[in-house]
Amino acid sequence: MTTTATAPTRAYVRDRDFRRLLFTRFSAHWGNGMYQAGLAGAVLFNPERAADALAMAGGFAALLLPYSIVGPFAGALLDRWDRRKVLIFASLLRSFTILATAVAVGTGAAGIGLFSLALASEGISRFIGSGLSASLPHVVEEKSVVAANAFAATWGSVLAVVGGGCAIGLRALTGADDAGSAWVTAVAALGGIGAAVLASGFAHGLLGPSTVDEPSNPALAVARGLADGAKAAWRTPSVTAGFVALFAHRASYGISLLVTVLLMRNHFAAGMTGLGQMAAFAGAGILVAGLLTARLLRRLGRVRVVVGALVSAAVAQLALGLPMVVPAALLAAFLVTGAGQVLKLCVDSSVQLDVADEARGRVFALYDTLFNITQVAAVSLAATVIPDDGRSPGLLITAAVLYLVGAAGHLLAVRKRRTADKAPPLALG
């Protein structure tokens, strides 16, 4: 990789297959951002509905926990099936579930029916995301994986924010009631359709897996997903240490997200517009993180970058979150989300570079699973003590402490694993 930020970018962006995978990600992320913002508007900021903190926590659980259970098994499928076909069919299936969700919103459905459709759509979305991440090393040279992942993940996240902005803008035209929310949600299906069309342009087998380390019995292959993903992650020191850091981030971020939504809705009375501003600042943080992460890794190394991101997030929570005023909250969103993106890019690159291709999908799926469970647990616990207006200094201090605990845990994990076998990328078996 060259020492400049632009030269390597030009090199892999010129590659046709990388561009196609990139645009597939863009379409999927745009649709995901629009869907999530549309659904949030329908449930949280809809005058025909109401949701308190516990209801929000229930929504998080309904959206994230079911996929957290099946995710590792889905990972086994990513390491067994042609990932091109997975991306095509999963994207089309997601568009169908988005349209079904829109119908449910428009007819006033609530509770388990609406959440079931939402969890199906979000579960498929995360499956697609794992497939995109596992496919990346097949379309760029190994030396460019870190930079290419940072570029793709960062701009994908920015497109998700753009999708959310589109949802907010469209909502202003269609209205905030059930009918208007349904139209906004339905438009998000275009993202999945676009992703499927783009993925269909790949040659069969191009995205991997290159080799299949699976039993001949598909049911046994699926059932072995969780154990194999955990085994590959544990045997890879860089991945283990990264997981510790991301555990802390997802727990802290979940608490902060709940506080932010309640503050915007009930204390600042900023509504969807305020939440859109928060998303814009968060998106800017993601963009800056993407531009800086590869350079920081070259200069400082992964351990210093991860610890620095965790400490920076803790400081931002305390210095900017505790005042609980809109300008400081927006700046906190920029810094905390940016730090979280740095952490994600570091762990993504560890999995892509240090885990063998035949295990990579399972590790990514396990990664998603564990962090979903962590975030749901944190949000659920916070929901039991947070006041209705979201003003809870104690929770923000707890979030900051979690970041510091994550930094200490990451350093401890690195120290304990430095004596591990420094073998080439690990295969399962």
mmCIF file of C-alpha atoms in Angstrom, residues 246 339-350:
data_model
loop_
_atom_site.group_PDB
_atom_site.id
_atom_site.type_symbol
_atom_site.label_atom_id
_atom_site.label_comp_id
_atom_site.label_asym_id
_atom_site.label_seq_id
_atom_site.Cartn_x
_atom_site.Cartn_y
_atom_site.Cartn_z
ATOM 1 C CA LEU A 246 -16.396 -3.756 20.251
ATOM 2 C CA ALA A 339 -14.709 6.472 17.196
ATOM 3 C CA GLY A 340 -17.060 3.519 16.836
ATOM 4 C CA GLN A 341 -16.431 3.415 13.091
ATOM 5 C CA VAL A 342 -12.671 3.361 13.698
ATOM 6 C CA LEU A 343 -13.172 0.353 15.984
ATOM 7 C CA LYS A 344 -15.351 -1.417 13.432
ATOM 8 C CA LEU A 345 -12.859 -0.887 10.629
ATOM 9 C CA CYS A 346 -10.032 -2.235 12.777
ATOM 10 C CA VAL A 347 -11.959 -5.398 13.639
ATOM 11 C CA ASP A 348 -13.236 -5.846 10.067
ATOM 12 C CA SER A 349 -9.683 -5.753 8.746
ATOM 13 C CA SER A 350 -8.582 -8.286 11.375
#
